[in-house]
Each structure stands twice: as structure tokens, then as C-alpha cells.
Coordinates of C-alpha atoms and ligand atoms in Angstrom, one line a residue:
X20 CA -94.2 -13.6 167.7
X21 CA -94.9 -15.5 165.1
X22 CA -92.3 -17.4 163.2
X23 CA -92.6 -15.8 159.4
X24 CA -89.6 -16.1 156.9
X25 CA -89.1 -14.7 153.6
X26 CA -87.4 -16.1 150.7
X27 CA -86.6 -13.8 147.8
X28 CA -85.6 -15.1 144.3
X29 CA -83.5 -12.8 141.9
X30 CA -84.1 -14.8 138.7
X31 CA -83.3 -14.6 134.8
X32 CA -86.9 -13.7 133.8
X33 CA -88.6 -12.8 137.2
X34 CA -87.9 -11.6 141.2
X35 CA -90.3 -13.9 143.3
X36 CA -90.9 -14.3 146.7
X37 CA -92.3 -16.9 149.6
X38 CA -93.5 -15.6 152.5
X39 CA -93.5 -19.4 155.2
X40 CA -94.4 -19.9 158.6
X41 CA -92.2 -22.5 159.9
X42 CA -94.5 -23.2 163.3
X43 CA -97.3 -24.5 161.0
X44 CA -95.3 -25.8 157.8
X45 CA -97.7 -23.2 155.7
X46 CA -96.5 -20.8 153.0
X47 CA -98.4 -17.7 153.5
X48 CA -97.8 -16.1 149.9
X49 CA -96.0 -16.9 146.5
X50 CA -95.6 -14.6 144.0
X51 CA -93.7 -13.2 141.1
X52 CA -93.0 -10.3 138.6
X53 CA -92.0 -10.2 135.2
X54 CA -89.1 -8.2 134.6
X55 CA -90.2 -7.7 130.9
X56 CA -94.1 -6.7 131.8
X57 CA -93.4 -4.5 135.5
X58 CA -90.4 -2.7 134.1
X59 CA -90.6 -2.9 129.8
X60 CA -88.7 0.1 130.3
X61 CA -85.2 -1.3 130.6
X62 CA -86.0 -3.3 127.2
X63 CA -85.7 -6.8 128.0
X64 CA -86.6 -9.4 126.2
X65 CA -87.0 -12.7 129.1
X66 CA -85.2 -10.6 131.6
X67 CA -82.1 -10.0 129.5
X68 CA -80.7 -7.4 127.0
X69 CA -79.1 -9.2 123.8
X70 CA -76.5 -7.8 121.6
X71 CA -75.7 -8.5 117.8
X72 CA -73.1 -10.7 118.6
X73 CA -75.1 -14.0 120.4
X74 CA -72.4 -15.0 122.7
X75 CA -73.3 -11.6 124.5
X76 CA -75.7 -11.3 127.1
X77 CA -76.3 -8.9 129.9
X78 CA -78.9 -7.6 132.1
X79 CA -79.8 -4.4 134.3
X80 CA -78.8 -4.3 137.9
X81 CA -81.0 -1.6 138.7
X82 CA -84.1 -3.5 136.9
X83 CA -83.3 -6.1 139.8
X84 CA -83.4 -3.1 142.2
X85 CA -86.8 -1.3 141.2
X86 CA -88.3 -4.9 140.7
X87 CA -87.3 -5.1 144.8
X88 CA -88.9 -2.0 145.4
X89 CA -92.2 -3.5 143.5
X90 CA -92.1 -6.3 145.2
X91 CA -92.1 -5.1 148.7
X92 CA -94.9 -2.0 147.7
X93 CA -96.8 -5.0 146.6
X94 CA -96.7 -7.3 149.2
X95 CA -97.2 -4.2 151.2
X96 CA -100.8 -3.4 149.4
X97 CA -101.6 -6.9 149.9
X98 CA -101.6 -6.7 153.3
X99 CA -99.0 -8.9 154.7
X100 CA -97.6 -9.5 157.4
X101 CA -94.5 -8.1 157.0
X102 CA -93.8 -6.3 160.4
X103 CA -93.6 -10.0 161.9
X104 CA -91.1 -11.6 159.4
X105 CA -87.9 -12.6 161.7
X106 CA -85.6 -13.3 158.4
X107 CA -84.9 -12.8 154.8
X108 CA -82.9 -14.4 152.3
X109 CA -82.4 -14.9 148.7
X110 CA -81.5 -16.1 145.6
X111 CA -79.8 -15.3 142.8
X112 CA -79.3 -16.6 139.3
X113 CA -75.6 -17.7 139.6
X114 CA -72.8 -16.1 137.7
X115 CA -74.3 -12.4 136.7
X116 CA -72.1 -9.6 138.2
X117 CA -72.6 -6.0 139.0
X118 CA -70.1 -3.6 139.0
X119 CA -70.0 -0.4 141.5
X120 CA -67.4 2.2 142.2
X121 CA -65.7 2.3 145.9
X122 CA -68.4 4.7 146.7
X123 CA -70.6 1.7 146.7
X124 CA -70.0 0.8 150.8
X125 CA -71.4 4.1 151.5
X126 CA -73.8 4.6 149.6
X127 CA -75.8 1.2 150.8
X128 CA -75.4 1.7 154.0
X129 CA -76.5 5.7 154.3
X130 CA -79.3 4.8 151.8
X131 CA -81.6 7.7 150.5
X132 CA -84.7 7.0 151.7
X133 CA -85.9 10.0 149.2
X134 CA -85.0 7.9 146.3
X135 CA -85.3 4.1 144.8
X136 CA -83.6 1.5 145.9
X137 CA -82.5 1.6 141.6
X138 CA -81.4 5.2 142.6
X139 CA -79.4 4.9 145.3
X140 CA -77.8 1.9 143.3
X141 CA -77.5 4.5 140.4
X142 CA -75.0 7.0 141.8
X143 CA -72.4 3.6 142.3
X144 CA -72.6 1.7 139.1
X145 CA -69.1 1.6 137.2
X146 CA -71.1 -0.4 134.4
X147 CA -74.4 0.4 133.7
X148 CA -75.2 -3.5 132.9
X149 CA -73.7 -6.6 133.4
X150 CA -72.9 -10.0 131.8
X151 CA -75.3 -12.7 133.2
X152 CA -75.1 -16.9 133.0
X153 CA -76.2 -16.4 129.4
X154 CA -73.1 -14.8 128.2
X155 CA -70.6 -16.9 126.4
X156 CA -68.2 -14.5 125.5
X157 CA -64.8 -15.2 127.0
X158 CA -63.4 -17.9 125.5
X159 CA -59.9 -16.7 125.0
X160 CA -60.2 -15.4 128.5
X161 CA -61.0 -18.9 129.7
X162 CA -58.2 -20.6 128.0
X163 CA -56.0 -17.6 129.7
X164 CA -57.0 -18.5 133.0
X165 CA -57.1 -22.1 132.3
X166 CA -53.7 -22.1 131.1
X167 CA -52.4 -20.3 134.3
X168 CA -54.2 -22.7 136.1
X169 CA -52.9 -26.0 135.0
X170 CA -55.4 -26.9 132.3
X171 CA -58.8 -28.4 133.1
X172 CA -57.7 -30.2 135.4
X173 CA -55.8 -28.0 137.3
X174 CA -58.7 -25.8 137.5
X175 CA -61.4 -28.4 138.4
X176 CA -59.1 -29.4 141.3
X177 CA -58.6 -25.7 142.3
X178 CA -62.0 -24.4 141.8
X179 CA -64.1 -26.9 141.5
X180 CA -65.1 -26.1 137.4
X181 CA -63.5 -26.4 134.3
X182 CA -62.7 -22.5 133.6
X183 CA -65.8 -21.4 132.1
X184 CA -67.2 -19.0 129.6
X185 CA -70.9 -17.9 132.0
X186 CA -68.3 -18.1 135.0
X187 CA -67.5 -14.2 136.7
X188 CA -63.9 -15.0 136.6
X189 CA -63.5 -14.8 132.8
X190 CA -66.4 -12.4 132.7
X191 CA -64.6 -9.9 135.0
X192 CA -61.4 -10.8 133.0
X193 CA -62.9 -9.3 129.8
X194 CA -64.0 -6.3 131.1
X195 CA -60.7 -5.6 132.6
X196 CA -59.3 -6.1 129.0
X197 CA -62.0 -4.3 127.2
X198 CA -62.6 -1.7 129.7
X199 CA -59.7 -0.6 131.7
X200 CA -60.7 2.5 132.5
X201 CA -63.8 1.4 133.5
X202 CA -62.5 -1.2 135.6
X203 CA -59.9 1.0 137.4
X204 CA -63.1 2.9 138.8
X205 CA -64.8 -0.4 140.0
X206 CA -63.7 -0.5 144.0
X207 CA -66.8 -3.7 144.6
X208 CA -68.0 -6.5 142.5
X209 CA -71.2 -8.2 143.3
X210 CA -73.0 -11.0 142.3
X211 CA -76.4 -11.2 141.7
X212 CA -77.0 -12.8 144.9
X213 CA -74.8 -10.6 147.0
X214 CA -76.4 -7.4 145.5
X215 CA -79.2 -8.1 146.6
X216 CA -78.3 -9.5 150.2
X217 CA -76.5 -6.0 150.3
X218 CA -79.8 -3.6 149.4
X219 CA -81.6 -6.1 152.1
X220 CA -78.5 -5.8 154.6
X221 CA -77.6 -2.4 153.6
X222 CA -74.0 -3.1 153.6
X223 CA -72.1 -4.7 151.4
X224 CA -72.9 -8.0 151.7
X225 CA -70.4 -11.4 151.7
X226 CA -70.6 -14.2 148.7
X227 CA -71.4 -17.3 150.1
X228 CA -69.5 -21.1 149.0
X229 CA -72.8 -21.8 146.8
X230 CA -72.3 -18.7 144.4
X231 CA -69.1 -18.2 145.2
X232 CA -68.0 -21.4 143.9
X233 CA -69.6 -20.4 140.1
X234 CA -66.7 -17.9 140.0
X235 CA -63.2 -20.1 139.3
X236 CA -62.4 -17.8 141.3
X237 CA -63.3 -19.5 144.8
X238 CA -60.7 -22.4 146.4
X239 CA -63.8 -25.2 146.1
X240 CA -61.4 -27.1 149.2
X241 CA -60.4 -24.1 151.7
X242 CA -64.0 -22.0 150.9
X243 CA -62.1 -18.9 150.2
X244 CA -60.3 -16.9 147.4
X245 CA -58.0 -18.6 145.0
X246 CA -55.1 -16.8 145.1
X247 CA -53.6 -18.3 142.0
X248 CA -56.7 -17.9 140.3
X249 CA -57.2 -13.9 141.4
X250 CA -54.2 -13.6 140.0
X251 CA -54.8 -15.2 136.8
X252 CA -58.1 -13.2 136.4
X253 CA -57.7 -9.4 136.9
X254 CA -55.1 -7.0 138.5
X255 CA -56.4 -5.9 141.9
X256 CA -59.2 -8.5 141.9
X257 CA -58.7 -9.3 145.6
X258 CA -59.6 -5.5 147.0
X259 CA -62.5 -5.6 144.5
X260 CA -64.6 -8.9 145.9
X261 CA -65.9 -8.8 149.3
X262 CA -65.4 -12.0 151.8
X263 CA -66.5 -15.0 151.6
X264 CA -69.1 -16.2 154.1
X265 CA -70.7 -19.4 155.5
X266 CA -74.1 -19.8 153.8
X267 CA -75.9 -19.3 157.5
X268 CA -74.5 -16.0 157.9
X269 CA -76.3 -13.9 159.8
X270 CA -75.7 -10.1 158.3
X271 CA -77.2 -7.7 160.8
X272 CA -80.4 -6.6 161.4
X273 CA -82.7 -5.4 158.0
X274 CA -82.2 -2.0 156.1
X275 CA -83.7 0.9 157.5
X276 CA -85.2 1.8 154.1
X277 CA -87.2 -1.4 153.7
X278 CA -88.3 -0.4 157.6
X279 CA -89.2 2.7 157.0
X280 CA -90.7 2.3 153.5
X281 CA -92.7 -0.9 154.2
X282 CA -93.0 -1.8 157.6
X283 CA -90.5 -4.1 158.2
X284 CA -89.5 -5.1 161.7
X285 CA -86.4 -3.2 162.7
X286 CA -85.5 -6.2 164.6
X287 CA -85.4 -8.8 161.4
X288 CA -82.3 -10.3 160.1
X289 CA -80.6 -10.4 156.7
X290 CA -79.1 -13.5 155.9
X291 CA -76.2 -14.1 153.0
X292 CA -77.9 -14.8 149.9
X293 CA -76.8 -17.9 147.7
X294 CA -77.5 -19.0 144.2
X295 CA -80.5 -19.9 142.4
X296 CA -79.1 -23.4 142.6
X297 CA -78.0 -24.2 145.8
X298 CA -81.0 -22.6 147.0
X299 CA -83.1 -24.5 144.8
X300 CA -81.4 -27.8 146.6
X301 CA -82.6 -26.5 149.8
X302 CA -85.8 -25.7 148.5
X303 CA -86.2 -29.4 146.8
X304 CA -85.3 -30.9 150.0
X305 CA -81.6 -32.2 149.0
X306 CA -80.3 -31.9 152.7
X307 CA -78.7 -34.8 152.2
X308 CA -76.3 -36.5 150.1
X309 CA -77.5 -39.5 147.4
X310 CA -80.8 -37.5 146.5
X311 CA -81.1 -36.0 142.4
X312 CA -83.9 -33.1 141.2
X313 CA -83.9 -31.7 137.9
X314 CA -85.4 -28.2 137.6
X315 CA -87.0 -26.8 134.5
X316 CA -86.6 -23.5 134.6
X317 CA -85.2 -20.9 132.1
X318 CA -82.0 -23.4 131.9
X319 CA -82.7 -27.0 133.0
X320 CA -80.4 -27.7 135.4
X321 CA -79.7 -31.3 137.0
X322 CA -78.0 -31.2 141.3
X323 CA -78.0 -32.9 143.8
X324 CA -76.2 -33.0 147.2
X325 CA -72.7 -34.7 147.8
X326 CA -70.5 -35.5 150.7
X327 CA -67.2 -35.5 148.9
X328 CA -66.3 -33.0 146.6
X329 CA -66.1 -35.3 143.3
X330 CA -65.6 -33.1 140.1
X331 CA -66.0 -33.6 136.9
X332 CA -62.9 -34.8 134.3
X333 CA -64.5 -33.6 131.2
X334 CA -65.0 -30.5 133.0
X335 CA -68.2 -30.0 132.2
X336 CA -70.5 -30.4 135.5
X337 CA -69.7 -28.1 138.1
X338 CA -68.8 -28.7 142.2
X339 CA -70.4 -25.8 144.3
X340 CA -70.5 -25.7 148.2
X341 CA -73.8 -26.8 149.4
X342 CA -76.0 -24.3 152.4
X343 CA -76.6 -27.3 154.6
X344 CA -72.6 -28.2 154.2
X345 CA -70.8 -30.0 152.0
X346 CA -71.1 -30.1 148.1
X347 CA -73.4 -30.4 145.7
X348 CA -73.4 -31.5 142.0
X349 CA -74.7 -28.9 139.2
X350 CA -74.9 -29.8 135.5
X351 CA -76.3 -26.7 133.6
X352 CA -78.3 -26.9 130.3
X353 CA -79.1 -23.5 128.9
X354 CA -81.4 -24.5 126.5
X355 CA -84.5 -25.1 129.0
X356 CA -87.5 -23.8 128.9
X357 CA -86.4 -21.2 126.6
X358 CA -86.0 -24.3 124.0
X359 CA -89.2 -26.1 125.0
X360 CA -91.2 -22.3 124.5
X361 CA -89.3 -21.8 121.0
X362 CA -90.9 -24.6 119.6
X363 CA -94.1 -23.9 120.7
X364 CA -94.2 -20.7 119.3
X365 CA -92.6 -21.9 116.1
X366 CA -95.3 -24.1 115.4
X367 CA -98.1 -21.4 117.0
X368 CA -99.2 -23.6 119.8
X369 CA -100.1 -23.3 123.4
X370 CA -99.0 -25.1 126.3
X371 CA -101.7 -27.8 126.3
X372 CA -101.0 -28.1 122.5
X373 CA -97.9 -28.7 123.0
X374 CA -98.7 -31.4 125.8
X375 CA -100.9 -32.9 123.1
X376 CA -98.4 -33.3 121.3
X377 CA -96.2 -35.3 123.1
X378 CA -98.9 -37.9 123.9
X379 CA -99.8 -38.4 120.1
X380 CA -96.7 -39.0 118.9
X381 CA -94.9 -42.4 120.0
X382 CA -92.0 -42.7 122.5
X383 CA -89.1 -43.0 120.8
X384 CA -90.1 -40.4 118.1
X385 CA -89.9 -42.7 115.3
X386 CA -85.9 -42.5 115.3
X387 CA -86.3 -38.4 115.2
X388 CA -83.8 -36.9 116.8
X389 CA -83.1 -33.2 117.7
X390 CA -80.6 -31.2 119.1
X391 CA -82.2 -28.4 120.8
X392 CA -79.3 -25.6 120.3
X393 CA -81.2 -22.5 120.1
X394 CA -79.3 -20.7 121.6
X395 CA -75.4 -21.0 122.5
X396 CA -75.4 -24.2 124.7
X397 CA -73.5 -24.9 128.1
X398 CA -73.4 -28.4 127.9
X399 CA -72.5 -30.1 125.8
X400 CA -70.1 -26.8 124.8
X401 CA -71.8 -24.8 121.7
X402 CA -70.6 -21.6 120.7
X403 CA -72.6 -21.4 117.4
X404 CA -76.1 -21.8 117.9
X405 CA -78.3 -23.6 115.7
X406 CA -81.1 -26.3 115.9
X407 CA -80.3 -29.7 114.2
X408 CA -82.7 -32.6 113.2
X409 CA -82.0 -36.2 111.7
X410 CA -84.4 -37.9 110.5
X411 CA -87.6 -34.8 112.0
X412 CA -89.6 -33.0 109.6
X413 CA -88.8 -29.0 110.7
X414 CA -92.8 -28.6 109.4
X415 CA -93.6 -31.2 111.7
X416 CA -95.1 -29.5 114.9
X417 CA -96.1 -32.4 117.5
X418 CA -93.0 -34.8 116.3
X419 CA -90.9 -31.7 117.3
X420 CA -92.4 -31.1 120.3
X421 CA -91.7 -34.2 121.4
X422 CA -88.2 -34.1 119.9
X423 CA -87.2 -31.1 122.1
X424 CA -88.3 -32.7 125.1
X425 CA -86.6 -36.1 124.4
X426 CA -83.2 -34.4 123.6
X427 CA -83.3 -32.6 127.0
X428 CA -83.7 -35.8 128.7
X429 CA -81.4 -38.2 127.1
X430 CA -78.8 -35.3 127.0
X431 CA -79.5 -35.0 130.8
X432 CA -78.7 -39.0 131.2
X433 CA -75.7 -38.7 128.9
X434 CA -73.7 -35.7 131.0
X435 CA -74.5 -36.6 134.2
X436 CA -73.0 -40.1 134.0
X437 CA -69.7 -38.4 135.7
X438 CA -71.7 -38.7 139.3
X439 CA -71.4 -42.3 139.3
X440 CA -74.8 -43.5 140.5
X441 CA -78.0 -43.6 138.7
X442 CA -80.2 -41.7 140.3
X443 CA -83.0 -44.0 142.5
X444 CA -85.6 -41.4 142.0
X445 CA -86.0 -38.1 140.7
X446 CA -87.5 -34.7 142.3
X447 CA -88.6 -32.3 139.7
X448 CA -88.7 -28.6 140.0
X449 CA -89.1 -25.7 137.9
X450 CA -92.3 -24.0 135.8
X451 CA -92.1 -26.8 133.3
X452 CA -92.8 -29.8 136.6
X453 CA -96.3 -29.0 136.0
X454 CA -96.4 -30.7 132.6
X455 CA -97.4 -34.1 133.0
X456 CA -95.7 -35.3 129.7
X457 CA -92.3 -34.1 130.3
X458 CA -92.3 -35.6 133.6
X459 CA -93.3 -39.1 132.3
X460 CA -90.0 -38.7 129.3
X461 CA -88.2 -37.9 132.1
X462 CA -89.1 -41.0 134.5
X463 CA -88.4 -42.9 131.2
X464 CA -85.5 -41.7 129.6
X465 CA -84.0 -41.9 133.4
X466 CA -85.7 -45.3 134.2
X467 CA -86.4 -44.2 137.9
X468 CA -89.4 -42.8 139.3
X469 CA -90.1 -38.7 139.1
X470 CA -91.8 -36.9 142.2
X471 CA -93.2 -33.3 141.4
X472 CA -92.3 -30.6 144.4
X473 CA -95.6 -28.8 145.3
X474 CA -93.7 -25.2 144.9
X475 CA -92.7 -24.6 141.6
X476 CA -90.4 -22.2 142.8
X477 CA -87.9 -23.9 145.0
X478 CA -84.5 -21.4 144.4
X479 CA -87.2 -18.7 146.9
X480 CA -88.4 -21.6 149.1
X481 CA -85.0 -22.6 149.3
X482 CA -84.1 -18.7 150.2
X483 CA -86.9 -19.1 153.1
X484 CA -85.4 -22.0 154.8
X485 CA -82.3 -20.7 154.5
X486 CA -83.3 -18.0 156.1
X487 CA -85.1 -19.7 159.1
X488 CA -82.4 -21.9 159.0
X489 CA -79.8 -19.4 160.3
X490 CA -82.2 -17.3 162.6
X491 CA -83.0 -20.8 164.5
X492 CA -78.9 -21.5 164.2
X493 CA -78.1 -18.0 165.4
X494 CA -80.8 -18.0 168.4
X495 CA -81.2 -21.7 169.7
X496 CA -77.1 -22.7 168.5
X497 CA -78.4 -25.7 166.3
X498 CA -80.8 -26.1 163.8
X499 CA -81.4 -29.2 162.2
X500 CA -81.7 -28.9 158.1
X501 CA -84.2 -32.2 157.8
X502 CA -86.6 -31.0 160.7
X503 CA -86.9 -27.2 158.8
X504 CA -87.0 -28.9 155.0
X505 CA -89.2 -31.7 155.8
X506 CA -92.9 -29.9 156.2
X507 CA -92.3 -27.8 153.0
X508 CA -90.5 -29.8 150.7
X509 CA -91.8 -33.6 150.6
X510 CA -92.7 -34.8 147.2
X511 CA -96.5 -35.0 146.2
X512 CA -96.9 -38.5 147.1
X513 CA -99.4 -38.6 144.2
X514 CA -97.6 -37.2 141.8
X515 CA -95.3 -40.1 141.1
X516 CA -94.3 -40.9 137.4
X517 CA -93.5 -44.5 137.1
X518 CA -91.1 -45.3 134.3
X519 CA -92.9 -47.4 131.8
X520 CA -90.6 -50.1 131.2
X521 CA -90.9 -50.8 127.4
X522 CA -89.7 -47.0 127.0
X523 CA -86.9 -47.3 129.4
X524 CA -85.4 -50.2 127.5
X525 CA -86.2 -47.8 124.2
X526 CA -84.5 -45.1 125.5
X527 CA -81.8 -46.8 126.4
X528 CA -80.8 -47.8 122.8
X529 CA -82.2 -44.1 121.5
X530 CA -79.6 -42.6 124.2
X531 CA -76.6 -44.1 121.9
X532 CA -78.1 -42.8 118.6
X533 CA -78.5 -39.3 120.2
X534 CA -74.8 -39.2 121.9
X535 CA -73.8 -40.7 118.3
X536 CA -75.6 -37.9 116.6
X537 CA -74.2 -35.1 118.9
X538 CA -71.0 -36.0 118.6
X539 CA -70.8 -36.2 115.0
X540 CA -72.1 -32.6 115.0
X541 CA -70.0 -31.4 117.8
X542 CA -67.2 -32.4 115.6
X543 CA -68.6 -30.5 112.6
Ligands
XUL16 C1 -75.9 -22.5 136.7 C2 -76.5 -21.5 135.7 C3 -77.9 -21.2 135.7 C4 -78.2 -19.9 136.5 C5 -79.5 -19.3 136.2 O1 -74.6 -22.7 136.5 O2 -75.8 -20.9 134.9 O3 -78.7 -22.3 136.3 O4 -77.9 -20.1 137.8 O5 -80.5 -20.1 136.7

């Protein structure tokens, strides 16, 4: 039989998928749907639903369940292979949370074969949406929690992360508040990642170290609950949340509906899922420590794997656990591509316009400065959103093209000092890797070197080898992480982007304007 995995990505804007075949280092099939455009009917806008107030932002955890559905019908129609696949994982943008009455346990694992995989997940729902990573909201219920915690630093040491707003921890504190009721009747509270390793499972499905560490609610040292921080969070919280569960974890054999519906083996195995990120690190290759990517995906996000679990004192980059053991780094910067696409639109361009852009106007921008805050940023903290420019024309479309792109960077540099080492070299991931000119601001702004990754898409890739990972673990008793990664995730060797060194040293002294200039507005 031959030895096909699939990786399955839960995203902000998207569910994508990557079919591999680890005997011959191919990847069969890649592909992806757009929440907005396959199901306009649950009215997102980029895969979320916004409200007046900015700070709030959900999404639709049955939209992630018919977009399943869709996915499998599709792959079905296409004619693949899916009888022979041995293993599935997934990813899941971090932080969201779904929220299901006790009847949930049942219901996933007698599933209705008549109905949707949205319909089963219907009858269970306690709240018909849910806040995702977008969602700044709980502020007060951060400083509760943080307060019961020790302060920052008491809650870096116990969890890993400063108590933050995106986190589920204050999330699920705020419904409590808001919604008692509501809350009384939730008996199970998944993440995005564990729903769907539940539908695939059909059971309820373990949170794994990776996601479960984007909680505060998660013991970054012991890899379970936090009982102090349980406590701190909701009444009850404990019976609500299922286990937590090495990242390997080998759930049982596949769902009956996803057999019977589209073919799958009976035989195949549902591992845990994790989050977008540590999957991504998987996917990028990161197996081991000393190694940074940056992906550019809906939030730019900078990782990379550690041995020791070293945290952050301003509290601002976060410690998860890492799939192939360990820890990894995560600095999160919501205003990603979202930002980079703004200003495109703004200024009516397309994406090779925009390139354009950057390579007529001069490193360095001319002392323009930018900081991207379209929307409510993670880091550095923003509540109130707003774009703000120093010496940049607003009616100036390339120099603010190039302006967004150079903030990213140099903010980047600036709040990821905390890891100690410069990075040697840099992986790039993400939609926006493709770009040739934000790859070269980035070997810059950075000084090192940048590689591309061939698949845009590592958080599903990463989901694949995860998911061959454990099967190999689980049938052979060891599996080594290097010799599964390797094949799939080795940088295009000609897709190096030296950094030029007269805009390295320019860059360097532009990185002190631009941390002078965000602080004075941060203190606005
Ligand atoms: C990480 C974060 C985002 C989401 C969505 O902390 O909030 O990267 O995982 O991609």
C-alpha cells in the first residue's frame, strides 16, 4: 500500500489541504477554498464576521464544517486517491474556540450520515459563533487573570504568554461573564484545531501542547492544565476542556462518515491536530532548534524551534510546545497580509503593481516611515487602530507600498530581539514568499540571507508530516523528524535573497527611527 498522508489546514481565510507520498518525497495535490467565495452564505468578509465594535471578531464553526465537507466532495471528484491515505491531520488557526453543549460527545461519535458534517455540528452548538485570534476584546479579562496569576511575569512563567487578549483563556472568561446562561449549557470547548481532529476522529478529540499552549490556560512546564489558571478563568472550566495530548497522538481509526461518504479507508488513522503555527514549523522544516522562518500569511508571524523554554519579559512573544518536542518561539503580527492588501487596494493596484512599486522607490524610503495599524495590532499592543505616517505622502501610492512592507520588517527585527540570537538565515513561508521584493526587505532589514519554501502552505504540509509522523511512530516505534521533513521541506536552493549590504547598514540606523517613532505613538 502505498504510503499517502493528508494534511488539512483550518485557516482564517481558507481550509486547504496536501495530499504527500512520503516513499517518493512527492505531493500529490494542493489546494484550497475560500471561505468567502464556497460558502458567501455565512457572510464573511476574509473568513471572519466583524462587529461595530473593532476589537470584536468571530467566525462560523459550521462554515469550517461544510468547507470540510467541500473539501473531501472535491478531492473526491478529482479523483484521488483517497481510499489509500494511511493518516490525516490538521491545522488550525490558533486561539479560535467553539462552543458545544454536553451532547456534543455523542453526537460526533453517532454522526448522521443523512446530514452535513455543519449539521450534525448544528444540533450541539451552545454559541452559534465564536471569537477567533482576531478578537481583542478582553482586556479587563486579561488583567483579571493576570492579576490572579502574578502579573506578567507570573503568567509567562506559568503559561508560557503574557495573559492575552486573542488568547481562549480570556476569550472563554468573557463569555462566562457576558453569557452565563449560555455558558452553563456549554459541557465541551474546542479549539479550532481540536474541532476539527474531532469531525475527522469522530470523537471528541484532545488539544495538543502546540495549541494548547495559545490558551494561558496550559502549564507551558508540566504540558497539562493550569490549575491556578482554570481557576482564574471560568467556573467549571476543567470538565469543559478535553485532555491534553502529545502532538503524535494517534486518535483511532477515521470517521465512518468521511468512509462512507467519500471513500476513505476504514483502516486510516486520525491524528491530534495542532495549530497553524507549530504546524507551520513542521511544515518549514524547523525540526530542530537554532533555525527562524517568517510566514506571510493573513498575520505575519515570526517562530522558530527552541530547546529550552525561554519566554519573553515584555510578554509579548509567546512559548508554545513544539510537534517534534520541545518549544518553539511565536511572535504574532496581525497586520500581515491583510495590511500589505489594504494598501494595494487603497491606491487601486495589483500585485505586480505593487511589486513595482517597491523596486522604484529607494531603500530606505526617503526617511518615510509607517506604522501599518489597520487593524487592532498584537504586537506591539494596539487597541485603537489606525494607520500613522511621518514624513509619507498618504496620496503617495508606491512610497506607501514600500512603507508597509518596510514597517513589517523592521518591526519584525525590533520584537524579536527577546530570542537572543540573530537569526543566520531566514526560511520564508506564507502567500506573500512569492513576492520577490518583500523577500529581498526582508534579507535586508534582517541582514541574513532569506530562502523561499517551495509550498506556500506549510501550516497543511506541516499537518501531513505530522500525520506520517505518528503513523511511522505508532507502527515501526520511532520515527525520525529530519528523515520525514527533509524531502519536502528543503529551501529552494535558488531562491536565495542575499542581503545587500549598503541596505543592511541603512536599515540598521532606519530600525531606531522606526522604534523611536512607535514609541512616541504608543505613548500617545
Ligand atoms: C498566533 C496567531 C495567528 C493565528 C492565525 O498567535 O494568533 O498566527 O494562529 O494564523
Amino acid at each position: 500500500m502505498p504510503s499517502y498522508f493528508l494534511g488539512l489546514d483550518s485557516s482564517t481565510q481558507s481550509l486547504s489541504s496536501i495530499l504527500l507520498d512520503l516513499d517518493t518525497g512527492e505531493i500529490l495535490d494542493d489546494r484550497a477554498l475560500n471561505f468567502d467565495e464556497i460558502l458567501p452564505h455565512y457572510g464573511t468578509t476574509n473568513g471572519v464576521l466583524r462587529h461595530s465594535d473593532p476589537t470584536v471578531v468571530h467566525s462560523s464553526p459550521l462554515m469550517w464544517a461544510d468547507a470540510l465537507d467541500l473539501l473531501f466532495q472535491q478531492m473526491k471528484h478529482a479523483g484521488l486517491p483517497l481510499g489509500d491515505i494511511k493518516a490525516i491531520s490538521g491545522s488550525g488557526q490558533q486561539h479560535g474556540s467553539v462552543y458545544m453543549t454536553s451532547l456534543a460527545e455523542k453526537q460526533i461519535r453517532e454522526m448522521d450520515i443523512h446530514g452535513t458534517l455543519a449539521d450534525n455540528l448544528a444540533r450541539v452548538l451552545s454559541r452559534p459563533t465564536g471569537p477567533v485570534w482576531m478578537d481583542s476584546s478582553t482586556s479587563s479579562e486579561c488583567d483579571e487573570i493576570r492579576e490572579s496569576l502574578g502579573g506578567r511575569e507570573g503568567a509567562v512563567k506559568a503559561t508560557g504568554s503574557d495573559v492575552t487578549e486573542r488568547f481562549t483563556g480570556p476569550q472563554i472568561r468573557k463569555f462566562s461573564i457576558e453569557e452565563p446562561g449560555a455558558y452553563k449549557q456549554t459541557g465541551h470547548i474546542a479549539l479550532v484545531s481540536s474541532l476539527g481532529s474531532s469531525l475527522i476522529a469522530g470523537q471528541i478529540s484532545p488539544i495538543d501542547p502546540g495549541d494548547g499552549a495559545g490558551m494561558n490556560l496550559m502549564d507551558i512546564d508540566a504540558l497539562t492544565w493550569h490549575s491556578g489558571a482554570l481557576e482564574a478563568t471560568a467556573s467549571d472550566l476543567r470538565t469543559k476542556l478535553p485532555p491534553i495530548a502529545a502532538s503524535h497522538s494517534i486518535l483511532g481509526v477515521v470517521n465512518p462518515y468521511l468512509v462512507m461518504k467519500y471513500g476513505l479507508n476504514p483502516a486510516a488513522k486520525a491524528v491530534v491536530w495542532s495549530g497553524d503555527n507549530p504546524c507551520s514549523l513542521i511544515g518549514t522544516g524547523l525540526v530542530k532548534p537554532g533555525m527562524t522562518a517568517i510566514s506571510l500569511g493573513t498575520s505575519d508571524t515570526l517562530f522558530g524551534a527552541m530547546s529550552a523554554c525561554k519566554t519573553d519579559p515584555r510578554g509579548e512573544g509567546h512559548v508554545f510546545g513544539s510537534p517534534a518536542g520541545g518549544y518553539m518561539s511565536l511572535i504574532c503580527f496581525k497586520n500581515g497580509s491583510l495590511a500589505r492588501e489594504k494598501v494595494k487596494d487603497t491606491y487601486g493596484l495589483d500585485w505586480d503593481q505593487f511589486s513595482a512599486s517597491i523596486r522604484d522607490t529607494p531603500v530606505g524610503n526617503q526617511g518615510a516611515l509607517m506604522l501599518p495599524w489597520f487593524d487592532p495590532e498584537i504586537v506591539p499592543k494596539v487597541l485603537t487602530p489606525g494607520v500613522r505616517r511621518q514624513n509619507l505622502d498618504a496620496e503617495d501610492a508606491p512610497a506607501n507600498c514600500r512603507a508597509v512592507v518596510e514597517a513589517q520588517m523592521m518591526s519584525m527585527r525590533l520584537h524579536s530581539e527577546w530570542m537572543g540570537e540573530k537569526p543566520q538565515c531566514i526560511y520564508a513561508t506564507g502567500g506573500a514568499s512569492a513576492n520577490q521584493e518583500i523577500l529581498q526587505i526582508m534579507a535586508d532589514v534582517f541582514a541574513a540571507p532569506v530562502f523561499r519554501q517551495e509550498t506556500a502552505n506549510g501550516a497543511a504540509l506541516g499537518a501531513a508530516l505530522r500525520a506520517a509522523h505518528a503513523f511511522k511512530l505508532d507502527a515501526d516505534g520511532n520515527a525520525d523528524w529530519e528523515e520525514i521533513v527533509s524531502p519536502f521541506t528543503k529551501p529552494v536552493e535558488s531562491s536565495k535573497v542575499d542581503p545587500n549590504a549598503d541596505a543592511a547598514a541603512l536599515y540598521e540606523e532606519k530600525r531606531k527611527e522606526y522604534a523611536a517613532f512607535e514609541s512616541a505613538q504608543l505613548s500617545v
